[in-house]
């Protein structure tokens, strides 16, 4: 009697697989810049559902998705240069956009699986920048919410096909 083959997908994926980048390019030419210091990353797609129940449903409710909204919530460790104290340029671009109106209030972002898996999205968003405060023994963290304006498009993962760095393994005790 043969032993059944276990499923191939047996490794749990880590949340830190995501990388978030900001388009800092000029004149329509993208220049993707890493947003450093992410300690939490939560992408969301929320559907708007409408009741479309008819008499034909024989008393069962029917729903249809009529709109999608996307957002990304991240917590950032606020980064600064160790000598000059100048804040990270990508993080500062998010902060400035959060305090702007019109075209200056929008940013283009993309996020993807840093290991090359086919999980990559890109879109335009508004920014909410919320310092989390804290006591004298805490680090400066910022809650940033990117609220999509328009579609969140699937894109080819920019690191697909690259060889990922080896994952260190713990030796058995």
Short mmCIF file of N, CA and C in Angstrom, two decimals:
data_model
loop_
_atom_site.label_atom_id
_atom_site.label_comp_id
_atom_site.label_asym_id
_atom_site.label_seq_id
_atom_site.Cartn_x
_atom_site.Cartn_y
_atom_site.Cartn_z
N UNK A 1 0.85 -1.17 0.00
CA UNK A 1 0.00 0.00 0.00
C UNK A 1 0.90 1.23 0.00
N UNK A 2 0.59 2.20 -0.84
CA UNK A 2 1.43 3.40 -0.93
C UNK A 2 0.90 4.50 -0.03
N UNK A 3 1.84 5.33 0.40
CA UNK A 3 1.50 6.46 1.26
C UNK A 3 1.01 7.60 0.38
N UNK A 4 -0.10 8.24 0.76
CA UNK A 4 -0.58 9.36 -0.06
C UNK A 4 0.44 10.51 -0.07
N UNK A 5 0.53 11.17 -1.19
CA UNK A 5 1.45 12.29 -1.34
C UNK A 5 0.85 13.51 -0.63
N UNK A 6 1.63 14.12 0.28
CA UNK A 6 1.10 15.31 0.98
C UNK A 6 1.00 16.49 0.00
N UNK A 7 0.14 17.43 0.29
CA UNK A 7 0.03 18.59 -0.61
C UNK A 7 1.35 19.36 -0.66
N UNK A 8 1.62 19.97 -1.80
CA UNK A 8 2.87 20.71 -1.98
C UNK A 8 2.89 22.01 -1.19
N UNK A 9 1.74 22.60 -0.95
CA UNK A 9 1.66 23.91 -0.28
C UNK A 9 1.56 23.72 1.22
N UNK A 10 2.70 23.39 1.86
CA UNK A 10 2.68 23.11 3.29
C UNK A 10 3.46 24.11 4.12
N UNK A 11 4.04 25.12 3.49
CA UNK A 11 4.82 26.12 4.21
C UNK A 11 3.96 27.36 4.41
N UNK A 12 3.90 27.86 5.64
CA UNK A 12 3.13 29.06 5.93
C UNK A 12 3.90 30.28 5.46
N UNK A 13 3.23 31.14 4.71
CA UNK A 13 3.85 32.35 4.17
C UNK A 13 3.93 33.40 5.28
N UNK A 14 4.99 34.17 5.31
CA UNK A 14 5.18 35.19 6.33
C UNK A 14 4.60 36.53 5.88
N UNK A 15 4.05 37.29 6.81
CA UNK A 15 3.46 38.59 6.50
C UNK A 15 4.51 39.57 5.97
N UNK A 16 5.75 39.41 6.37
CA UNK A 16 6.78 40.35 5.94
C UNK A 16 7.22 40.16 4.49
N UNK A 17 6.49 39.35 3.76
CA UNK A 17 6.82 39.12 2.36
C UNK A 17 6.55 40.34 1.49
N UNK A 18 5.73 41.28 1.96
CA UNK A 18 5.37 42.44 1.15
C UNK A 18 6.43 43.53 1.15
N UNK A 19 6.53 44.18 0.02
CA UNK A 19 7.38 45.36 -0.14
C UNK A 19 6.47 46.45 -0.70
N UNK A 20 6.57 47.66 -0.15
CA UNK A 20 5.75 48.79 -0.58
C UNK A 20 6.66 49.85 -1.16
N UNK A 21 6.30 50.35 -2.34
CA UNK A 21 7.11 51.37 -3.01
C UNK A 21 6.25 52.54 -3.45
N UNK A 22 6.87 53.71 -3.48
CA UNK A 22 6.24 54.96 -3.86
C UNK A 22 6.85 55.42 -5.17
N UNK A 23 6.01 55.89 -6.10
CA UNK A 23 6.52 56.43 -7.36
C UNK A 23 6.95 57.87 -7.11
N UNK A 24 8.25 58.11 -7.14
CA UNK A 24 8.80 59.45 -6.92
C UNK A 24 9.29 60.06 -8.24
N UNK A 25 8.90 59.46 -9.36
CA UNK A 25 9.34 59.94 -10.66
C UNK A 25 8.71 61.26 -11.06
N UNK A 26 9.29 61.89 -12.04
CA UNK A 26 8.81 63.17 -12.57
C UNK A 26 8.39 63.01 -14.02
N UNK A 27 7.50 63.87 -14.48
CA UNK A 27 7.07 63.92 -15.88
C UNK A 27 6.53 62.58 -16.39
N UNK A 28 5.86 61.82 -15.53
CA UNK A 28 5.24 60.57 -15.97
C UNK A 28 6.18 59.38 -16.06
N UNK A 29 7.46 59.57 -15.79
CA UNK A 29 8.41 58.46 -15.80
C UNK A 29 8.51 57.90 -14.39
N UNK A 30 8.05 56.65 -14.18
CA UNK A 30 8.07 56.10 -12.83
C UNK A 30 9.49 55.91 -12.29
N UNK A 31 9.64 56.19 -11.02
CA UNK A 31 10.88 55.90 -10.27
C UNK A 31 10.42 55.32 -8.94
N UNK A 32 10.47 54.02 -8.82
CA UNK A 32 9.94 53.35 -7.64
C UNK A 32 10.95 53.37 -6.51
N UNK A 33 10.51 53.91 -5.36
CA UNK A 33 11.35 54.09 -4.19
C UNK A 33 10.77 53.32 -3.01
N UNK A 34 11.60 52.53 -2.36
CA UNK A 34 11.17 51.76 -1.20
C UNK A 34 10.67 52.67 -0.09
N UNK A 35 9.55 52.31 0.52
CA UNK A 35 9.10 52.96 1.75
C UNK A 35 9.62 52.08 2.88
N UNK A 36 10.65 52.56 3.61
CA UNK A 36 11.30 51.72 4.61
C UNK A 36 10.58 51.75 5.96
N UNK A 37 10.95 50.81 6.82
CA UNK A 37 10.50 50.84 8.20
C UNK A 37 9.13 50.25 8.45
N UNK A 38 8.59 49.45 7.53
CA UNK A 38 7.26 48.89 7.74
C UNK A 38 7.31 47.82 8.83
N UNK A 39 6.46 48.00 9.83
CA UNK A 39 6.36 47.01 10.90
C UNK A 39 5.04 46.25 10.85
N UNK A 40 4.05 46.80 10.15
CA UNK A 40 2.77 46.12 9.91
C UNK A 40 2.27 46.53 8.53
N UNK A 41 1.67 45.58 7.81
CA UNK A 41 1.19 45.83 6.45
C UNK A 41 -0.12 45.09 6.26
N UNK A 42 -1.18 45.84 5.92
CA UNK A 42 -2.50 45.23 5.74
C UNK A 42 -3.16 45.77 4.47
N UNK A 43 -3.13 45.00 3.37
CA UNK A 43 -3.87 45.41 2.18
C UNK A 43 -5.34 44.97 2.30
N UNK A 44 -6.25 45.79 1.79
CA UNK A 44 -7.68 45.46 1.89
C UNK A 44 -8.38 45.76 0.57
N UNK A 45 -9.32 44.90 0.21
CA UNK A 45 -10.26 45.17 -0.87
C UNK A 45 -11.64 44.92 -0.30
N UNK A 46 -12.47 45.96 -0.32
CA UNK A 46 -13.79 45.86 0.30
C UNK A 46 -14.87 46.05 -0.76
N UNK A 47 -15.75 45.05 -0.93
CA UNK A 47 -16.82 45.17 -1.92
C UNK A 47 -18.04 45.91 -1.36
N UNK A 48 -18.71 46.63 -2.25
CA UNK A 48 -20.03 47.18 -1.94
C UNK A 48 -21.03 46.19 -2.53
N UNK A 49 -21.91 45.68 -1.69
CA UNK A 49 -22.90 44.70 -2.15
C UNK A 49 -24.29 45.31 -2.10
N UNK A 50 -25.05 45.03 -3.13
CA UNK A 50 -26.43 45.52 -3.22
C UNK A 50 -27.37 44.32 -3.30
N UNK A 51 -28.52 44.47 -2.70
CA UNK A 51 -29.55 43.44 -2.76
C UNK A 51 -30.16 43.43 -4.17
N UNK A 52 -30.17 42.27 -4.81
CA UNK A 52 -30.78 42.12 -6.14
C UNK A 52 -31.83 41.01 -6.11
N UNK A 53 -32.43 40.80 -4.94
CA UNK A 53 -33.39 39.72 -4.77
C UNK A 53 -34.65 39.97 -5.60
N UNK A 54 -35.08 38.92 -6.27
CA UNK A 54 -36.34 38.97 -7.02
C UNK A 54 -37.28 37.89 -6.50
N UNK A 55 -38.49 37.89 -6.97
CA UNK A 55 -39.43 36.85 -6.59
C UNK A 55 -38.94 35.48 -7.02
N UNK A 56 -38.14 35.43 -8.09
CA UNK A 56 -37.64 34.16 -8.60
C UNK A 56 -36.71 33.46 -7.61
N UNK A 57 -36.18 34.18 -6.62
CA UNK A 57 -35.24 33.60 -5.66
C UNK A 57 -35.94 32.77 -4.60
N UNK A 58 -37.28 32.70 -4.65
CA UNK A 58 -38.09 31.89 -3.75
C UNK A 58 -37.77 32.12 -2.28
N UNK A 59 -37.58 33.40 -1.92
CA UNK A 59 -37.37 33.76 -0.53
C UNK A 59 -35.91 33.82 -0.11
N UNK A 60 -35.01 33.52 -1.00
CA UNK A 60 -33.59 33.60 -0.68
C UNK A 60 -33.04 34.93 -1.14
N UNK A 61 -32.23 35.53 -0.31
CA UNK A 61 -31.61 36.82 -0.63
C UNK A 61 -30.53 36.62 -1.69
N UNK A 62 -30.44 37.56 -2.63
CA UNK A 62 -29.38 37.55 -3.64
C UNK A 62 -28.64 38.87 -3.57
N UNK A 63 -27.33 38.83 -3.75
CA UNK A 63 -26.49 40.02 -3.67
C UNK A 63 -25.65 40.14 -4.94
N UNK A 64 -25.27 41.37 -5.27
CA UNK A 64 -24.36 41.62 -6.38
C UNK A 64 -23.32 42.64 -5.92
N UNK A 65 -22.09 42.44 -6.32
CA UNK A 65 -21.04 43.40 -6.03
C UNK A 65 -21.14 44.51 -7.06
N UNK A 66 -21.27 45.75 -6.57
CA UNK A 66 -21.45 46.88 -7.48
C UNK A 66 -20.27 47.85 -7.48
N UNK A 67 -19.36 47.67 -6.53
CA UNK A 67 -18.20 48.56 -6.45
C UNK A 67 -17.14 47.89 -5.58
N UNK A 68 -15.88 48.23 -5.84
CA UNK A 68 -14.79 47.77 -5.01
C UNK A 68 -14.01 48.98 -4.50
N UNK A 69 -13.56 48.91 -3.26
CA UNK A 69 -12.72 49.96 -2.68
C UNK A 69 -11.47 49.27 -2.15
N UNK A 70 -10.31 49.91 -2.33
CA UNK A 70 -9.07 49.31 -1.82
C UNK A 70 -8.35 50.29 -0.92
N UNK A 71 -7.56 49.72 -0.02
CA UNK A 71 -6.73 50.52 0.86
C UNK A 71 -5.56 49.67 1.33
N UNK A 72 -4.56 50.34 1.84
CA UNK A 72 -3.42 49.67 2.47
C UNK A 72 -3.15 50.41 3.77
N UNK A 73 -3.09 49.68 4.86
CA UNK A 73 -2.74 50.27 6.15
C UNK A 73 -1.36 49.75 6.54
N UNK A 74 -0.47 50.67 6.86
CA UNK A 74 0.87 50.28 7.29
C UNK A 74 1.23 51.03 8.56
N UNK A 75 2.06 50.41 9.37
CA UNK A 75 2.68 51.10 10.49
C UNK A 75 4.15 51.21 10.13
N UNK A 76 4.67 52.43 10.26
CA UNK A 76 6.06 52.70 9.90
C UNK A 76 6.87 53.05 11.14
N UNK A 77 8.08 52.52 11.20
CA UNK A 77 9.07 53.02 12.14
C UNK A 77 9.63 54.27 11.46
N UNK A 78 9.44 55.43 12.05
CA UNK A 78 9.84 56.70 11.43
C UNK A 78 11.35 56.73 11.29
N UNK A 79 11.83 56.83 10.07
CA UNK A 79 13.27 56.75 9.78
C UNK A 79 13.88 58.13 9.59
N UNK A 80 15.10 58.32 10.12
CA UNK A 80 15.85 59.56 9.98
C UNK A 80 17.32 59.23 9.79
N UNK A 81 18.05 60.13 9.13
CA UNK A 81 19.48 59.95 8.93
C UNK A 81 20.19 60.04 10.29
N UNK A 82 21.13 59.15 10.57
CA UNK A 82 21.76 59.13 11.90
C UNK A 82 22.61 60.35 12.23
N UNK A 83 23.08 61.08 11.21
CA UNK A 83 23.93 62.24 11.46
C UNK A 83 23.15 63.55 11.31
N UNK A 84 22.43 63.69 10.19
CA UNK A 84 21.73 64.95 9.92
C UNK A 84 20.37 65.05 10.58
N UNK A 85 19.75 63.89 10.89
CA UNK A 85 18.41 63.89 11.46
C UNK A 85 17.32 64.11 10.43
N UNK A 86 17.68 64.22 9.16
CA UNK A 86 16.70 64.43 8.09
C UNK A 86 15.88 63.16 7.92
N UNK A 87 14.56 63.32 7.85
CA UNK A 87 13.67 62.18 7.70
C UNK A 87 13.81 61.55 6.32
N UNK A 88 13.49 60.26 6.23
CA UNK A 88 13.53 59.52 4.98
C UNK A 88 12.66 60.21 3.94
N UNK A 89 13.18 60.34 2.72
CA UNK A 89 12.49 61.09 1.66
C UNK A 89 11.16 60.46 1.25
N UNK A 90 11.09 59.13 1.16
CA UNK A 90 9.83 58.48 0.77
C UNK A 90 8.78 58.66 1.85
N UNK A 91 9.18 58.51 3.12
CA UNK A 91 8.23 58.74 4.21
C UNK A 91 7.77 60.19 4.23
N UNK A 92 8.69 61.11 3.97
CA UNK A 92 8.33 62.54 3.95
C UNK A 92 7.37 62.86 2.81
N UNK A 93 7.53 62.20 1.67
CA UNK A 93 6.62 62.42 0.54
C UNK A 93 5.20 62.00 0.93
N UNK A 94 5.07 60.92 1.69
CA UNK A 94 3.75 60.50 2.16
C UNK A 94 3.17 61.54 3.12
N UNK A 95 3.99 62.03 4.05
CA UNK A 95 3.52 63.03 5.02
C UNK A 95 3.06 64.29 4.30
N UNK A 96 3.85 64.76 3.34
CA UNK A 96 3.48 65.98 2.60
C UNK A 96 2.18 65.79 1.82
N UNK A 97 2.02 64.63 1.19
CA UNK A 97 0.79 64.36 0.44
C UNK A 97 -0.42 64.36 1.37
N UNK A 98 -0.24 63.89 2.60
CA UNK A 98 -1.36 63.84 3.54
C UNK A 98 -1.84 65.23 3.94
N UNK A 99 -1.01 66.25 3.75
CA UNK A 99 -1.37 67.62 4.12
C UNK A 99 -1.60 68.51 2.90
N UNK A 100 -1.90 67.90 1.76
CA UNK A 100 -2.05 68.64 0.52
C UNK A 100 -3.46 68.53 -0.03
N UNK A 101 -3.73 69.36 -1.03
CA UNK A 101 -5.00 69.36 -1.74
C UNK A 101 -4.75 69.08 -3.21
N UNK A 102 -5.82 68.71 -3.92
CA UNK A 102 -5.72 68.53 -5.37
C UNK A 102 -4.74 67.44 -5.75
N UNK A 103 -4.06 67.64 -6.88
CA UNK A 103 -3.15 66.63 -7.42
C UNK A 103 -2.03 66.27 -6.44
N UNK A 104 -1.60 67.22 -5.63
CA UNK A 104 -0.50 66.97 -4.68
C UNK A 104 -0.90 66.03 -3.54
N UNK A 105 -2.21 65.75 -3.39
CA UNK A 105 -2.65 64.88 -2.31
C UNK A 105 -2.66 63.40 -2.71
N UNK A 106 -2.38 63.11 -3.98
CA UNK A 106 -2.38 61.74 -4.48
C UNK A 106 -0.96 61.21 -4.62
N UNK A 107 -0.79 59.92 -4.36
CA UNK A 107 0.48 59.24 -4.58
C UNK A 107 0.20 57.97 -5.37
N UNK A 108 1.20 57.56 -6.15
CA UNK A 108 1.13 56.26 -6.84
C UNK A 108 1.99 55.30 -6.04
N UNK A 109 1.42 54.14 -5.74
CA UNK A 109 2.12 53.13 -4.97
C UNK A 109 1.98 51.78 -5.65
N UNK A 110 2.91 50.91 -5.31
CA UNK A 110 2.78 49.52 -5.70
C UNK A 110 3.28 48.67 -4.54
N UNK A 111 2.71 47.49 -4.43
CA UNK A 111 3.19 46.54 -3.44
C UNK A 111 3.22 45.16 -4.08
N UNK A 112 4.18 44.37 -3.61
CA UNK A 112 4.37 43.06 -4.21
C UNK A 112 5.07 42.12 -3.24
N UNK A 113 5.00 40.85 -3.57
CA UNK A 113 5.69 39.81 -2.79
C UNK A 113 7.18 39.89 -3.11
N UNK A 114 7.99 40.20 -2.10
CA UNK A 114 9.43 40.38 -2.30
C UNK A 114 10.14 39.11 -2.72
N UNK A 115 9.47 37.94 -2.60
CA UNK A 115 10.07 36.68 -2.99
C UNK A 115 9.73 36.29 -4.43
N UNK A 116 8.97 37.14 -5.13
CA UNK A 116 8.67 36.90 -6.54
C UNK A 116 7.36 36.21 -6.83
N UNK A 117 6.57 35.88 -5.81
CA UNK A 117 5.27 35.23 -6.05
C UNK A 117 4.38 36.17 -6.87
N UNK A 118 3.44 35.60 -7.61
CA UNK A 118 2.57 36.43 -8.46
C UNK A 118 1.51 37.18 -7.66
N UNK A 119 1.93 38.07 -6.83
CA UNK A 119 1.05 38.88 -5.98
C UNK A 119 1.61 40.30 -6.01
N UNK A 120 1.10 41.11 -6.96
CA UNK A 120 1.63 42.47 -7.13
C UNK A 120 0.50 43.38 -7.62
N UNK A 121 0.37 44.54 -6.99
CA UNK A 121 -0.68 45.50 -7.31
C UNK A 121 -0.11 46.91 -7.38
N UNK A 122 -0.84 47.77 -8.08
CA UNK A 122 -0.42 49.17 -8.21
C UNK A 122 -1.67 50.05 -8.33
N UNK A 123 -1.60 51.25 -7.73
CA UNK A 123 -2.71 52.17 -7.83
C UNK A 123 -2.37 53.54 -7.30
N UNK A 124 -3.34 54.44 -7.40
CA UNK A 124 -3.22 55.81 -6.92
C UNK A 124 -4.05 55.93 -5.65
N UNK A 125 -3.49 56.64 -4.66
CA UNK A 125 -4.15 56.70 -3.36
C UNK A 125 -4.01 58.06 -2.70
N UNK A 126 -4.92 58.34 -1.79
CA UNK A 126 -4.81 59.47 -0.86
C UNK A 126 -4.12 58.95 0.40
N UNK A 127 -3.47 59.84 1.13
CA UNK A 127 -2.67 59.44 2.28
C UNK A 127 -3.22 60.03 3.58
N UNK A 128 -3.32 59.20 4.60
CA UNK A 128 -3.58 59.66 5.96
C UNK A 128 -2.33 59.33 6.76
N UNK A 129 -1.78 60.33 7.46
CA UNK A 129 -0.54 60.21 8.23
C UNK A 129 -0.88 60.47 9.69
N UNK A 130 -0.76 59.45 10.55
CA UNK A 130 -1.14 59.58 11.95
C UNK A 130 -0.01 59.13 12.86
N UNK A 131 0.77 60.08 13.41
CA UNK A 131 1.78 59.69 14.39
C UNK A 131 1.11 59.01 15.58
N UNK A 132 1.70 57.93 16.06
CA UNK A 132 1.08 57.17 17.14
C UNK A 132 1.47 57.64 18.53
N UNK A 133 2.45 58.54 18.62
CA UNK A 133 2.84 59.06 19.94
C UNK A 133 3.44 57.97 20.81
N UNK A 134 3.44 58.20 22.10
CA UNK A 134 3.97 57.21 23.02
C UNK A 134 4.79 57.83 24.13
N UNK A 135 5.26 56.96 24.98
CA UNK A 135 6.05 57.38 26.13
C UNK A 135 7.51 57.58 25.78
N UNK A 136 8.31 57.99 26.77
CA UNK A 136 9.71 58.29 26.53
C UNK A 136 10.55 57.06 26.18
N UNK A 137 10.03 55.89 26.44
CA UNK A 137 10.79 54.67 26.14
C UNK A 137 10.35 54.00 24.84
N UNK A 138 9.52 54.68 24.04
CA UNK A 138 9.00 54.09 22.82
C UNK A 138 9.62 54.74 21.59
N UNK A 139 9.56 54.01 20.47
CA UNK A 139 10.05 54.53 19.21
C UNK A 139 8.94 55.30 18.51
N UNK A 140 9.32 56.19 17.59
CA UNK A 140 8.38 57.00 16.84
C UNK A 140 7.79 56.15 15.72
N UNK A 141 6.50 55.86 15.80
CA UNK A 141 5.82 55.10 14.76
C UNK A 141 4.68 55.92 14.18
N UNK A 142 4.38 55.63 12.92
CA UNK A 142 3.36 56.35 12.18
C UNK A 142 2.39 55.34 11.58
N UNK A 143 1.09 55.58 11.74
CA UNK A 143 0.09 54.78 11.04
C UNK A 143 -0.22 55.52 9.75
N UNK A 144 -0.02 54.86 8.62
CA UNK A 144 -0.29 55.44 7.32
C UNK A 144 -1.39 54.63 6.66
N UNK A 145 -2.43 55.32 6.19
CA UNK A 145 -3.48 54.66 5.43
C UNK A 145 -3.46 55.22 4.02
N UNK A 146 -3.35 54.33 3.05
CA UNK A 146 -3.42 54.68 1.64
C UNK A 146 -4.80 54.27 1.17
N UNK A 147 -5.64 55.25 0.84
CA UNK A 147 -7.01 54.98 0.41
C UNK A 147 -7.08 55.11 -1.10
N UNK A 148 -7.38 54.01 -1.76
CA UNK A 148 -7.37 53.97 -3.21
C UNK A 148 -8.31 54.96 -3.84
N UNK A 149 -7.86 55.55 -4.93
CA UNK A 149 -8.67 56.42 -5.77
C UNK A 149 -8.59 55.87 -7.18
N UNK A 150 -9.59 55.12 -7.56
CA UNK A 150 -9.55 54.43 -8.84
C UNK A 150 -9.11 52.99 -8.64
N UNK A 151 -8.82 52.32 -9.75
CA UNK A 151 -8.55 50.89 -9.68
C UNK A 151 -7.23 50.53 -9.02
N UNK A 152 -7.21 49.35 -8.42
CA UNK A 152 -5.98 48.71 -7.96
C UNK A 152 -5.69 47.66 -9.02
N UNK A 153 -4.66 47.89 -9.81
CA UNK A 153 -4.37 47.04 -10.96
C UNK A 153 -3.35 45.96 -10.59
N UNK A 154 -3.62 44.75 -11.05
CA UNK A 154 -2.62 43.70 -10.91
C UNK A 154 -1.51 44.00 -11.90
N UNK A 155 -0.27 43.85 -11.45
CA UNK A 155 0.89 44.07 -12.31
C UNK A 155 1.80 42.86 -12.22
N UNK A 156 2.73 42.78 -13.16
CA UNK A 156 3.74 41.74 -13.07
C UNK A 156 4.64 42.05 -11.89
N UNK A 157 4.96 41.05 -11.10
CA UNK A 157 5.82 41.27 -9.94
C UNK A 157 7.20 41.71 -10.45
N UNK A 158 7.68 42.89 -10.01
CA UNK A 158 8.96 43.39 -10.52
C UNK A 158 10.16 42.54 -10.12
N UNK A 159 10.03 41.65 -9.14
CA UNK A 159 11.15 40.80 -8.76
C UNK A 159 10.92 39.34 -9.17
N UNK A 160 9.87 39.06 -9.94
CA UNK A 160 9.61 37.69 -10.39
C UNK A 160 10.78 37.21 -11.23
N UNK A 161 11.18 35.99 -11.01
CA UNK A 161 12.27 35.41 -11.77
C UNK A 161 13.64 35.66 -11.17
N UNK A 162 13.73 36.59 -10.21
CA UNK A 162 15.01 36.80 -9.53
C UNK A 162 15.17 35.72 -8.47
N UNK A 163 16.39 35.36 -8.18
CA UNK A 163 16.65 34.36 -7.17
C UNK A 163 16.55 34.99 -5.80
N UNK A 164 15.61 34.51 -4.96
CA UNK A 164 15.49 35.09 -3.62
C UNK A 164 16.70 34.72 -2.75
N UNK A 165 16.96 35.56 -1.78
CA UNK A 165 18.04 35.28 -0.84
C UNK A 165 17.69 34.03 -0.05
N UNK A 166 18.68 33.20 0.26
CA UNK A 166 18.38 31.99 1.02
C UNK A 166 17.86 32.33 2.41
N UNK A 167 16.93 31.52 2.88
CA UNK A 167 16.36 31.70 4.20
C UNK A 167 17.20 30.90 5.18
N UNK A 168 17.77 31.55 6.21
CA UNK A 168 18.58 30.80 7.18
C UNK A 168 17.73 29.79 7.93
N UNK A 169 18.25 28.62 8.12
CA UNK A 169 17.54 27.56 8.82
C UNK A 169 18.17 27.38 10.19
N UNK A 170 17.35 27.07 11.16
CA UNK A 170 17.86 26.76 12.51
C UNK A 170 18.32 25.32 12.52
N UNK A 171 19.40 25.09 13.19
CA UNK A 171 19.90 23.71 13.32
C UNK A 171 19.07 22.98 14.37
N UNK A 172 18.89 21.70 14.15
CA UNK A 172 18.15 20.89 15.12
C UNK A 172 18.94 20.78 16.40
N UNK A 173 18.24 20.80 17.51
CA UNK A 173 18.92 20.72 18.81
C UNK A 173 19.30 19.32 19.15
#
